[in-house]
Coordinates of C-alpha atoms and ligand atoms in Angstrom, one line a residue:
X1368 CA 58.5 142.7 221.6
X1369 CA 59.0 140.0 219.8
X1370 CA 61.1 137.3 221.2
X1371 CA 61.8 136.4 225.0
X1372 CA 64.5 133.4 225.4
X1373 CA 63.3 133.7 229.2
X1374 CA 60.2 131.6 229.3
X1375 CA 60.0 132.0 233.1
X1376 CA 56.5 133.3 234.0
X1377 CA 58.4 136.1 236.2
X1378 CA 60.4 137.9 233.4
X1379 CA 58.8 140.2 230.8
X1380 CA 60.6 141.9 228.1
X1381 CA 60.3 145.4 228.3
X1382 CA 63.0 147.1 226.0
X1383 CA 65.2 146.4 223.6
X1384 CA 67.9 148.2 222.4
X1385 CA 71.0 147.7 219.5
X1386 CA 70.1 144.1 219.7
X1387 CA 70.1 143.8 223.1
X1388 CA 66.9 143.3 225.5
X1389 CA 66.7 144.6 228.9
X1390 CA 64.2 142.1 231.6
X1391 CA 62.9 142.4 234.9
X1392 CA 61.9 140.6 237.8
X1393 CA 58.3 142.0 239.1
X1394 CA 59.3 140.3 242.9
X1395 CA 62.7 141.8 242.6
X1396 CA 62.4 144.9 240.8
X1397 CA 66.2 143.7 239.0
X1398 CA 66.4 144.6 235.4
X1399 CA 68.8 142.4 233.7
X1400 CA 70.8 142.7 230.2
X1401 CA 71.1 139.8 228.1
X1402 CA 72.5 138.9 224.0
X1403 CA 69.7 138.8 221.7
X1404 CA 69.2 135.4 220.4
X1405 CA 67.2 135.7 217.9
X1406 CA 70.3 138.1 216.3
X1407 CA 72.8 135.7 217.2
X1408 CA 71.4 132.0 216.5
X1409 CA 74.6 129.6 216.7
X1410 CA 74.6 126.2 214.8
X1411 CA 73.9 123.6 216.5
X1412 CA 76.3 121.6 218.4
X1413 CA 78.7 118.8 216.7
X1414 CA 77.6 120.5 213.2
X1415 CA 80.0 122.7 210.9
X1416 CA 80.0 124.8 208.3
X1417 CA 81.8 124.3 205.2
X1418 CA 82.8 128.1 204.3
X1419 CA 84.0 129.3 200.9
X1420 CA 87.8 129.3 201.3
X1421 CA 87.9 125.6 202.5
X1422 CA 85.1 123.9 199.8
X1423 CA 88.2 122.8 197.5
X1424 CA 89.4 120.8 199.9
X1425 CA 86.2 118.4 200.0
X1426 CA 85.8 118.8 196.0
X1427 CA 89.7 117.5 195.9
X1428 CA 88.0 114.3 198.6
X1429 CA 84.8 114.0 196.4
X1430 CA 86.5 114.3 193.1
X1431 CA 89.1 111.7 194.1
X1432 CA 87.0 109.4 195.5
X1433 CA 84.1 109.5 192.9
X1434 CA 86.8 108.8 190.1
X1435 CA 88.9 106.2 191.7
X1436 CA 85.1 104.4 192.7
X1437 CA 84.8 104.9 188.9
X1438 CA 87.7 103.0 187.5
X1439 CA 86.5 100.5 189.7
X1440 CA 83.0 99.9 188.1
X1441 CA 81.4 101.8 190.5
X1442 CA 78.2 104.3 190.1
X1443 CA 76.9 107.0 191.3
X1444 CA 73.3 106.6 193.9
X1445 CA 71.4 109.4 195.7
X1446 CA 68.9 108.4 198.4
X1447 CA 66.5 110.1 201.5
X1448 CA 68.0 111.4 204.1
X1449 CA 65.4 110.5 206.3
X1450 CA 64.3 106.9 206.2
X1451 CA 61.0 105.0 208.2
X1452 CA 63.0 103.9 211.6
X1453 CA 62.2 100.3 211.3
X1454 CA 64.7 100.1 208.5
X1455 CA 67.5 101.1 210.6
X1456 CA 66.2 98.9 213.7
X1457 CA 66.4 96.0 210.9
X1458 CA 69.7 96.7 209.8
X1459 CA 71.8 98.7 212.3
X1460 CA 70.5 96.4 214.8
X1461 CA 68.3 96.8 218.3
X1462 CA 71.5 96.6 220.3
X1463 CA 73.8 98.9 218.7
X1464 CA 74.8 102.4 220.1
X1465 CA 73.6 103.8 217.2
X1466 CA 70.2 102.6 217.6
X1467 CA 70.0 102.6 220.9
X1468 CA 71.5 106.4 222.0
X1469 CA 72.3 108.0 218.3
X1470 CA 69.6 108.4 216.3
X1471 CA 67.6 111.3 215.4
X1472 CA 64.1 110.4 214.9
X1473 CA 60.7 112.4 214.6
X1474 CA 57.3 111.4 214.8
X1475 CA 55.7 112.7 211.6
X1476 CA 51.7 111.9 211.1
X1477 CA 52.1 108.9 213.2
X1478 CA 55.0 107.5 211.0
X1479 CA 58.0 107.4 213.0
X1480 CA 61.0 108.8 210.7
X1481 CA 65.2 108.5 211.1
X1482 CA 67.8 111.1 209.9
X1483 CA 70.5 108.3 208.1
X1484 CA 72.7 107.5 210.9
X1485 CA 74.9 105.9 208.2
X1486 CA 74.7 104.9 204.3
X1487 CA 74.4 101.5 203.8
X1488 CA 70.9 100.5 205.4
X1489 CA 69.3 103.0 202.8
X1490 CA 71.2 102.1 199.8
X1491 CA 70.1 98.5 199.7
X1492 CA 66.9 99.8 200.4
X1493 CA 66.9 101.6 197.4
X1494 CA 68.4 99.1 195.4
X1495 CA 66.1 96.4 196.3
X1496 CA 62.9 99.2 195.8
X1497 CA 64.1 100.3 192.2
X1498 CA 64.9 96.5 191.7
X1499 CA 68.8 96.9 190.4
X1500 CA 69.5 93.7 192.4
X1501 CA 67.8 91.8 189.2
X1502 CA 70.0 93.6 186.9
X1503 CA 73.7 92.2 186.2
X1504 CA 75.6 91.4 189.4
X1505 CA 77.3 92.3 190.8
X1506 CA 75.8 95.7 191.4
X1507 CA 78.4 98.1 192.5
X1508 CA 77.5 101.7 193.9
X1509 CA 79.0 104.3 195.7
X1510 CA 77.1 107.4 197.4
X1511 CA 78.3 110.9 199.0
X1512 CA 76.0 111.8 201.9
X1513 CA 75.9 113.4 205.3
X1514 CA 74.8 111.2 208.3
X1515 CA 73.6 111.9 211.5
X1516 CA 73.8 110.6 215.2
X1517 CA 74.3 112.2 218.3
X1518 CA 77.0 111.4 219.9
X1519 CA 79.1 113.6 221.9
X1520 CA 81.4 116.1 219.7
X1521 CA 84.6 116.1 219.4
X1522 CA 87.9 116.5 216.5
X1523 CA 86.6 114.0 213.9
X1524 CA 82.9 112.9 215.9
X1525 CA 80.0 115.0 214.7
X1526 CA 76.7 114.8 215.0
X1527 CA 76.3 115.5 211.3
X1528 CA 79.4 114.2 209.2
X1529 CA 79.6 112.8 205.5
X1530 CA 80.5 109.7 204.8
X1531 CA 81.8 109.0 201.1
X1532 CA 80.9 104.6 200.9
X1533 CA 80.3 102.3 198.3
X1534 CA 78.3 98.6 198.1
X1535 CA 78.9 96.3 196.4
X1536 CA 76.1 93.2 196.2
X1537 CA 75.9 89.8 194.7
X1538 CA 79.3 88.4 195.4
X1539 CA 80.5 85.8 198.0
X1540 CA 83.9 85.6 197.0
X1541 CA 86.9 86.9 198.9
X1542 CA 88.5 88.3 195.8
X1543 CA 85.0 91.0 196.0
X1544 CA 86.5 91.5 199.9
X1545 CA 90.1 92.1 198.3
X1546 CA 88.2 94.3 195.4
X1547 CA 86.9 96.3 197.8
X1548 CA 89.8 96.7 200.2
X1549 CA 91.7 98.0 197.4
X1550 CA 89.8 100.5 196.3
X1551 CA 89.6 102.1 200.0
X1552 CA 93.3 101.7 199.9
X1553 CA 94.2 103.4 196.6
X1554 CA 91.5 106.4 197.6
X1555 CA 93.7 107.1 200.6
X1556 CA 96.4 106.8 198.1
X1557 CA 95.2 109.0 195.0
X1558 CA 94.5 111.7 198.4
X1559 CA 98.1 111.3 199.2
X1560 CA 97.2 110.3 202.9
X1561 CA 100.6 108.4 204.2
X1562 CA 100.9 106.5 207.4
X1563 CA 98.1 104.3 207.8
X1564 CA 96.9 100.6 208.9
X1565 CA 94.3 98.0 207.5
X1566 CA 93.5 96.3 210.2
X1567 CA 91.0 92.8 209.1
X1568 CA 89.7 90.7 210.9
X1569 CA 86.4 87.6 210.3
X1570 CA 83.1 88.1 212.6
X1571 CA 82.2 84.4 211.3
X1572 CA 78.8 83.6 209.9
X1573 CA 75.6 82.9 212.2
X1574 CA 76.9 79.5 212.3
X1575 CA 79.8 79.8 214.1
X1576 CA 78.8 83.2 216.1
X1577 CA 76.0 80.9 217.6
X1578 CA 79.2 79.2 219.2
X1579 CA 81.3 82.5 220.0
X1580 CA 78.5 84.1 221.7
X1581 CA 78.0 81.3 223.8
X1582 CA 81.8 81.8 224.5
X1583 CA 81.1 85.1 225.3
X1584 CA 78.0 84.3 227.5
X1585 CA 80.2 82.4 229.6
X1586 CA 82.7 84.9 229.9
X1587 CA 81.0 88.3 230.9
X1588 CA 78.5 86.4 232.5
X1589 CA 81.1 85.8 235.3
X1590 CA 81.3 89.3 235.7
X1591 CA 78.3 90.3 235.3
X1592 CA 77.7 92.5 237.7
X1593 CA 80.7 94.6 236.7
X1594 CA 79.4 95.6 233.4
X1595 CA 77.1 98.6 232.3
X1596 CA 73.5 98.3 232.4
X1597 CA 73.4 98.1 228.8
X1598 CA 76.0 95.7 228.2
X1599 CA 74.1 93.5 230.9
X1600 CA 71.0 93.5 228.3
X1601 CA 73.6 92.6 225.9
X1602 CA 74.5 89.5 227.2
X1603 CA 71.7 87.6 226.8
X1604 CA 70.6 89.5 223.5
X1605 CA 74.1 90.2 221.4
X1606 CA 77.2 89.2 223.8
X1607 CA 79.5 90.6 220.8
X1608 CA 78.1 94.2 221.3
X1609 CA 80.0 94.7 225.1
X1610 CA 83.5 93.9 223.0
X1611 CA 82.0 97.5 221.1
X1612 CA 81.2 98.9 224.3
X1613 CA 82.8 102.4 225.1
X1614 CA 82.8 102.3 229.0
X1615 CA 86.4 101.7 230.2
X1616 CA 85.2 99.1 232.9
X1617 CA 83.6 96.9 230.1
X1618 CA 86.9 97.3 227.4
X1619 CA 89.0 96.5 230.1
X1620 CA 87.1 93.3 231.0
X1621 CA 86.9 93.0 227.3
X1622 CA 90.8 92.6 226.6
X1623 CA 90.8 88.7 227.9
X1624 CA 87.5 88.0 225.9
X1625 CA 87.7 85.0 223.8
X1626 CA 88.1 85.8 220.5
X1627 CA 86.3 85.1 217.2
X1628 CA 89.0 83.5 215.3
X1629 CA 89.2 80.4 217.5
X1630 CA 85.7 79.8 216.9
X1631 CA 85.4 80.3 212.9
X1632 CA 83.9 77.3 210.6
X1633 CA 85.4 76.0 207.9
X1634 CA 83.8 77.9 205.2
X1635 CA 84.6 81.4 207.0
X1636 CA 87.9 80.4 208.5
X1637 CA 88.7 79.2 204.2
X1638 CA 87.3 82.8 203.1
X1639 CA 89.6 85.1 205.3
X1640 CA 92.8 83.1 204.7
X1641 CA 92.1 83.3 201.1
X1642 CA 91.3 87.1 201.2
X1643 CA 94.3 87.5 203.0
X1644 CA 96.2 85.7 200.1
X1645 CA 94.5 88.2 197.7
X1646 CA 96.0 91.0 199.5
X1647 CA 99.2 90.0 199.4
X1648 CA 98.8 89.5 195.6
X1649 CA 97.7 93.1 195.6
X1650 CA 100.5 94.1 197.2
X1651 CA 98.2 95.2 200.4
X1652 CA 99.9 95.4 203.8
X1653 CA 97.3 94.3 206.6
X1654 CA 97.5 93.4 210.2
X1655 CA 94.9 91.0 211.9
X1656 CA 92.5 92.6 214.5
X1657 CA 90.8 90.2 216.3
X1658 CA 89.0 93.0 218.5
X1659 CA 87.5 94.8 215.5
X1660 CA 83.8 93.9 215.3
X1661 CA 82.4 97.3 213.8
X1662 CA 79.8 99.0 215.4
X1663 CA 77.0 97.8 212.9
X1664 CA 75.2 94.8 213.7
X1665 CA 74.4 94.0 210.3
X1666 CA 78.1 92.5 209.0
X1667 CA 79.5 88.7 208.6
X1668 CA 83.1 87.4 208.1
X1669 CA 85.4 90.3 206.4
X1670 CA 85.4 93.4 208.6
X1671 CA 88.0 95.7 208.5
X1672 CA 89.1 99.3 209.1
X1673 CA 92.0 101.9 208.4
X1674 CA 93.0 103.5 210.7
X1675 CA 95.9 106.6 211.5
X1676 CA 97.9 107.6 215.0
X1677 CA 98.3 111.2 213.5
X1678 CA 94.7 112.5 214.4
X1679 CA 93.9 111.5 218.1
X1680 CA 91.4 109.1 219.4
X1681 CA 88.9 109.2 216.3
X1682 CA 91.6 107.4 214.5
X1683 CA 89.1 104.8 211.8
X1684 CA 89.0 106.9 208.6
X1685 CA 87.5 104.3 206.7
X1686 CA 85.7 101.4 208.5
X1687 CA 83.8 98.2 206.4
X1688 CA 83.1 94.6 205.7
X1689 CA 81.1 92.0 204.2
X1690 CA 77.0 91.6 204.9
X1691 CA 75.8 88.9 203.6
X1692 CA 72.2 88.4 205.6
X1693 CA 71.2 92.2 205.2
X1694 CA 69.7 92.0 202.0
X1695 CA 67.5 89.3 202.6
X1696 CA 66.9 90.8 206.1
X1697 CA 65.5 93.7 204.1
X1698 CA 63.0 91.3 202.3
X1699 CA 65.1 90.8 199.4
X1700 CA 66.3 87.2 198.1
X1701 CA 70.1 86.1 199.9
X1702 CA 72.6 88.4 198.8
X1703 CA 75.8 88.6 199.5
X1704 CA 76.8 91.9 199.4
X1705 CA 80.0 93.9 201.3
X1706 CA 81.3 97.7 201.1
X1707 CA 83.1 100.7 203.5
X1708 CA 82.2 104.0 204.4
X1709 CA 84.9 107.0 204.9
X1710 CA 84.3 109.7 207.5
X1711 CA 85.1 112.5 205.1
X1712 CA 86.0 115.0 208.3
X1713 CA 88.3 112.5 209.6
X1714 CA 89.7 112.8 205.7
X1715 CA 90.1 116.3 206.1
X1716 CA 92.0 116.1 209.4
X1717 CA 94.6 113.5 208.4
X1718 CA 95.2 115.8 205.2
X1719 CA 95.6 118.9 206.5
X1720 CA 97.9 117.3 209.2
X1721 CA 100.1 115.6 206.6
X1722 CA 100.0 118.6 204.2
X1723 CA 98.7 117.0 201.3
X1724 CA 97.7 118.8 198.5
X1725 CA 94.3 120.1 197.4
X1726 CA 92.7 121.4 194.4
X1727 CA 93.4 124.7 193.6
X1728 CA 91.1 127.2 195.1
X1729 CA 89.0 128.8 192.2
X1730 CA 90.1 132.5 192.0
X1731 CA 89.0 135.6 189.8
X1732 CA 90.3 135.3 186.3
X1733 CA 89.3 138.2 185.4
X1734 CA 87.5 141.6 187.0
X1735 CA 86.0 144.4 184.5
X1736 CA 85.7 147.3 186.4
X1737 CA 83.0 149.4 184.3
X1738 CA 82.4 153.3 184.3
X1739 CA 79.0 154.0 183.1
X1740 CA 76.1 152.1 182.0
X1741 CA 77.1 151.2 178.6
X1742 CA 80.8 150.0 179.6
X1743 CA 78.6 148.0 182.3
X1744 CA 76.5 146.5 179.6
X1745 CA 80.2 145.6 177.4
X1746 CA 81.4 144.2 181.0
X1747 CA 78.2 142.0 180.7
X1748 CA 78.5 140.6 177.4
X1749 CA 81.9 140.0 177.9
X1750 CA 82.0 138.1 181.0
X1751 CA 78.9 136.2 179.6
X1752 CA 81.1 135.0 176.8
X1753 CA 83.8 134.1 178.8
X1754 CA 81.8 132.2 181.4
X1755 CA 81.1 130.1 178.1
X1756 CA 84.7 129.6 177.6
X1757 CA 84.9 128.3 181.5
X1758 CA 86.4 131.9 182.8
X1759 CA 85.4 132.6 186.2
X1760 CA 84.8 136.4 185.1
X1761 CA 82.9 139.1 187.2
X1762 CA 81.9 142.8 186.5
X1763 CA 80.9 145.1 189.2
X1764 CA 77.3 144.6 190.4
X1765 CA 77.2 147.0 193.7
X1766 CA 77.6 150.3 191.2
X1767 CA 80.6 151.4 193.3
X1768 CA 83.3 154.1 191.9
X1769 CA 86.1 152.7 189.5
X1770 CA 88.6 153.0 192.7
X1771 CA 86.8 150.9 194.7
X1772 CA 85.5 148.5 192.2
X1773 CA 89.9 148.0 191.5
X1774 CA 89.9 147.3 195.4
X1775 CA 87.5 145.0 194.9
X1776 CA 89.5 143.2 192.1
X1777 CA 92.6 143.3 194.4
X1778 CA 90.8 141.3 197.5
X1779 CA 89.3 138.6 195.2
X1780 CA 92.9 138.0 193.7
X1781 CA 91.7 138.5 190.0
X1782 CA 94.4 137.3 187.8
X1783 CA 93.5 139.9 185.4
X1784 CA 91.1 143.2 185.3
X1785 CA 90.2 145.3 182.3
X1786 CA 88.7 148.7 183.0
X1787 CA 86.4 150.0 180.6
X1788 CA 84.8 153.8 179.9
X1789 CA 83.6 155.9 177.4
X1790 CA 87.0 156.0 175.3
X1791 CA 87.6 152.1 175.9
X1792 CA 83.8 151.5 173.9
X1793 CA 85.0 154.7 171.6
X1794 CA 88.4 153.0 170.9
X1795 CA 86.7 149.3 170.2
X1796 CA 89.8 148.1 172.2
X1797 CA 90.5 148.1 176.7
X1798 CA 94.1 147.2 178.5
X1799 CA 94.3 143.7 179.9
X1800 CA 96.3 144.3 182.9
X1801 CA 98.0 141.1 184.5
X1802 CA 97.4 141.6 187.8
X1803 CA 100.8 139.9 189.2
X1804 CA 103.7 142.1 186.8
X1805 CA 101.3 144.7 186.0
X1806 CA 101.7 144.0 182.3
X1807 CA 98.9 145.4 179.9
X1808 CA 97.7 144.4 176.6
X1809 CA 95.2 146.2 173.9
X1810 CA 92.5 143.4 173.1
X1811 CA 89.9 144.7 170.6
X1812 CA 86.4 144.3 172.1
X1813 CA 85.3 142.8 169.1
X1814 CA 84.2 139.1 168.2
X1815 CA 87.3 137.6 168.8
X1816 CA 87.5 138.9 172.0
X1817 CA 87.0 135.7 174.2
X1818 CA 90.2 133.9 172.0
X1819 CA 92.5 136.9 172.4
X1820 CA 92.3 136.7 176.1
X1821 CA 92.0 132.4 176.1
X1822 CA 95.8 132.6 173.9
X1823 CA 96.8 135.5 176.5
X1824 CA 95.4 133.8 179.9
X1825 CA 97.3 129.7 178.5
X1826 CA 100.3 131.8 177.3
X1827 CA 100.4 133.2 181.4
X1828 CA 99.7 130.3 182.8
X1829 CA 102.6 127.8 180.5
X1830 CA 104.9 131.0 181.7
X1831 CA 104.5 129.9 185.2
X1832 CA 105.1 126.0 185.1
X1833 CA 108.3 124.3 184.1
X1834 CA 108.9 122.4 180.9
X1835 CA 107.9 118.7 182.8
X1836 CA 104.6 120.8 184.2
X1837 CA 104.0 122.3 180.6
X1838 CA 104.3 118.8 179.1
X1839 CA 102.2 117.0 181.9
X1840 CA 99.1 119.9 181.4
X1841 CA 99.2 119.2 177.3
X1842 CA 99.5 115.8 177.8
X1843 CA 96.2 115.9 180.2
X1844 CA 94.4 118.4 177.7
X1845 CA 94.9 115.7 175.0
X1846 CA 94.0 112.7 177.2
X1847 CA 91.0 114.7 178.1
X1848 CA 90.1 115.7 174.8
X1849 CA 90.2 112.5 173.4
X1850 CA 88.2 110.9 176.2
X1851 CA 85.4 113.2 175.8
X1852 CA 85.5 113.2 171.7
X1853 CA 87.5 110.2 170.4
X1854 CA 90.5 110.3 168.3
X1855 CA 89.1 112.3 165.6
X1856 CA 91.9 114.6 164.5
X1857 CA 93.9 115.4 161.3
X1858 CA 97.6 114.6 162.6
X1859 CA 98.5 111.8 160.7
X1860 CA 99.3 110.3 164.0
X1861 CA 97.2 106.6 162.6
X1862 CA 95.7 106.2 165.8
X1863 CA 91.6 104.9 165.7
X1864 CA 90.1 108.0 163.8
X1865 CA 92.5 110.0 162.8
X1866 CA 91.9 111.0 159.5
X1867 CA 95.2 112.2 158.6
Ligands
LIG2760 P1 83.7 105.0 215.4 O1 84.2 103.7 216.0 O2 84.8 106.0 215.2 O3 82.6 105.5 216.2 P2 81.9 103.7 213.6 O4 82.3 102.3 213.7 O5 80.7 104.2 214.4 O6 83.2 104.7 213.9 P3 81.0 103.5 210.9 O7 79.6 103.5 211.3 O8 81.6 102.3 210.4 O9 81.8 104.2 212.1 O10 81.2 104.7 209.9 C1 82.2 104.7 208.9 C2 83.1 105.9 209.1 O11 82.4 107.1 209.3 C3 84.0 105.9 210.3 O12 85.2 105.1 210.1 C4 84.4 107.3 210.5 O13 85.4 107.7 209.6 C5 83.1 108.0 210.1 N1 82.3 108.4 211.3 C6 81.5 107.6 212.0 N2 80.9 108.3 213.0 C7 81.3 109.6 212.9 C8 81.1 110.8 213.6 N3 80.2 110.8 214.6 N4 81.7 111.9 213.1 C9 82.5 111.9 212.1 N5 82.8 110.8 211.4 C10 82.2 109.6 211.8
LIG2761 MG1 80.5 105.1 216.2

């Protein structure tokens, strides 16, 4: 036998049969029939997989979003997933739900390690290791990654989701805020995502949260004993945590709280009316939320979040703000530094709900279906050319019969298929069958082969779109083209290059 899920002393394995394993009970002499796990091992809870037919819809999210971050100024950065815990005790902060119920940490050779419960403590980790806060600021980077807490699952709360977030550090002006808040904004845009709310608000400085908290002190503190036992520990430690807090008694006391606002300096109350001026400027439609604190202890002044009715109760697609004590918290020099993070599941919800459009799913261009060994060597060659040319081509690797290697073709949607035998190699020249009308063409299997079917393949696909579609796809190939190879054509057009 080799595996028992039962790991009572009193059951034994002692058959197994089509995956299935019979036990018994010595006392009771019962024999009992249950699934075999080790067949049948389930992904964990609050995880998902991502299968084939859905992965265009988060290149269309992570295509968007790395190219919008781009025109911003924004780079690329890859970092750990795991991380030493202290980092995320530094930054997150000791009183946090995510610290204090979510994390997932391990104790590795007496080093104790976190799965990244979010993107932001390990990026300025990173920057501040590889020393890019030294370079020209500000520094602007965006990431891609999946984060982990456990939490309890539900549409749009994982316990591994992906957050798409950017940083940005060395600026202290509200026009960086207003910088920022627009490239979340035009993201949800270039994704087509309607219907949804900025909501801003200012957490203040430590200046004037010294002052709030004591506010807040005063406040809960009268009902003390109605709060939770964590948001009791809260009081004394971070007051502003129990306005976070997810247990209805301690929201509903929470409605009357004093808020923030009333209790801003000068300096902080100066920087959120003048990022709210920028906004307008921008054309950005916000609404003030006083209640929004974010669930990260590591922000100051500007927080804000977008958020949508459309997808139930995990409604924030995008929540950020400015942090302008976490670098130096991390042992770097004062910083000020701000960015957002997307839930890129919660992406995924609104879009599919609104219907907005994805990438197109890569298909089959074209299937050779090859009888023999040497018409299976051709089918090689060929497709290996056209791969080159960007095809997505594909010849029959199981060695199945030319009927079911056409049945084959059918199920993966090739466009085209091109069957080759003996009198195909004998002729020099196969049929290109379009798929769709049925329509065939001789192309020689010569040479020139790969052009032939690139003319036929554009020629099929200009049939299909309408003058204004034709137009837009040239006028991309040209923007494309010259973006990747300068203007260095023979048309005579006298733009930069052109040697006409
Ligand atoms: P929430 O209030 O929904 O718990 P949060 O304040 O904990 O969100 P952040 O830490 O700011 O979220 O993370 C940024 C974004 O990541 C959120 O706005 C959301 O879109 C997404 N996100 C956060 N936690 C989860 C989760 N458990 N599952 C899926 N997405 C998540
Ligand atoms: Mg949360």
């Amino acid at each position: 036998m080799t595996y028992c899920p039962f790991k009572r002393d009193n059951f034994h394995v002692i058959d197994e049969t089509a995956g299935l394993y019979y036990v018994y009970s010595p006392g009771s002499i019962t024999i009992e029939r249950f699934e075999n796990m080790a067949n049948n091992i389930k992904r964990p809870n609050g995880t998902e997989d991502v299968l084939p037919k859905d992965v265009h819809k988060w290149y269309t999210i992570e295509k968007i979003a790395r190219e919008t971050a781009e025109s911003y100024g924004f780079s690329e950065i890859r970092i750990p997933t795991f991380e030493s815990t202290d980092l995320y005790m530094r930054s997150v902060g000791e009183t946090t739900d995510v610290v204090q119920k979510e994390m997932y940490t391990v104790m590795a050779k007496e080093t104790k390690f976190t799965l990244r419960p979010e993107g932001t403590a390990g990026t300025i980790r990173a920057m501040l290791q590889n020393g890019l806060l030294n370079e020209a600021m500000p520094q602007r980077v965006f990431y891609i990654l999946s984060c982990f807490r456990h939490e309890r699952p539900q549409a749009g709360r994982l316990r591994e989701f992906h957050q798409f977030g950017i940083e940005m550090a060395g600026s202290s002006s509200p026009c960086a805020d207003a910088e920022v808040i627009s490239l979340a904004k035009t993201i949800l845009e270039h994704l087509g995502i309607r219907n949804i709310e900025l909501y801003i608000n200012s957490i203040g400085c430590p200046d004037c949260r010294a002052k709030y908290h004591e506010a807040l002190r005063e406040f809960f503190g009268a009902r003390r004993d109605e709060l939770c036992e964590t948001c009791r520990t809260r009081l004394e430690k971070n007051p502003m945590r129990i306005l976070d807090c997810k247990s209805p008694v301690c929201s509903e006391i929470g409605k009357n709280a004093p808020i923030i606002l009333d209790y801003l300096c000068d300096d902080c109350r100066e920087h959120f009316e003048k990022l709210q001026s920028y906004l307008k400027t921008l054309g950005i439609e916000f609404r003030i939320n006083p209640k929004i604190v974010r669930g990260l202890d590591y922000y100051t002044k500007t927080v804000f979040e977008f958020v949508t009715t459309e997808i139930g109760a995990q409604g924030t697609v995008c929540g950020g703000g400015r942090y302008d004590g976490l670098i130096e918290e991390l042992g770097g020099q004062k910083t000020p530094a701000l960015g957002f993070a997307m839930g890129i599941e919660r992406l995924l919800l609104v879009m599919d709900k609104q219907g907005c459009d994805y990438l197109t799913p890569k298909k089959c261009d074209i299937y050779f279906a090859a009888m023999g060994d040497a018409a299976l060597e051709k089918a090689m060659m060929l497709c290996k050319e056209l791969r080159e040319f960007g095809y997505r081509a594909e010849y029959d690797v199981v060695g199945r019969g030319l009927k079911a290697q056409m049945k084959y073709a059918n199920k993966i949607g090739a466009e085209f298929t091109m069957v080759i035998g003996d009198n195909e190699l004998n002729d020099g020249a196969a049929k290109l069958k379009e798929m769709e009308s049925g329509k065939e063409t001789l192309i020689r299997l010569d040479d020139k082969f790969s052009n032939n079917f690139d003319a036929i393949f554009i020629d099929k696909m200009l049939d299909s779109l309408d003058e204004a579609e034709a137009v837009k796809v040239f006028e991309t190939a040209a923007q494309e083209y010259v973006h990747e190879h300068g203007h260095d054509c023979n048309c005579g057009c006298k733009e930069d290059g052109c040697n006409g």
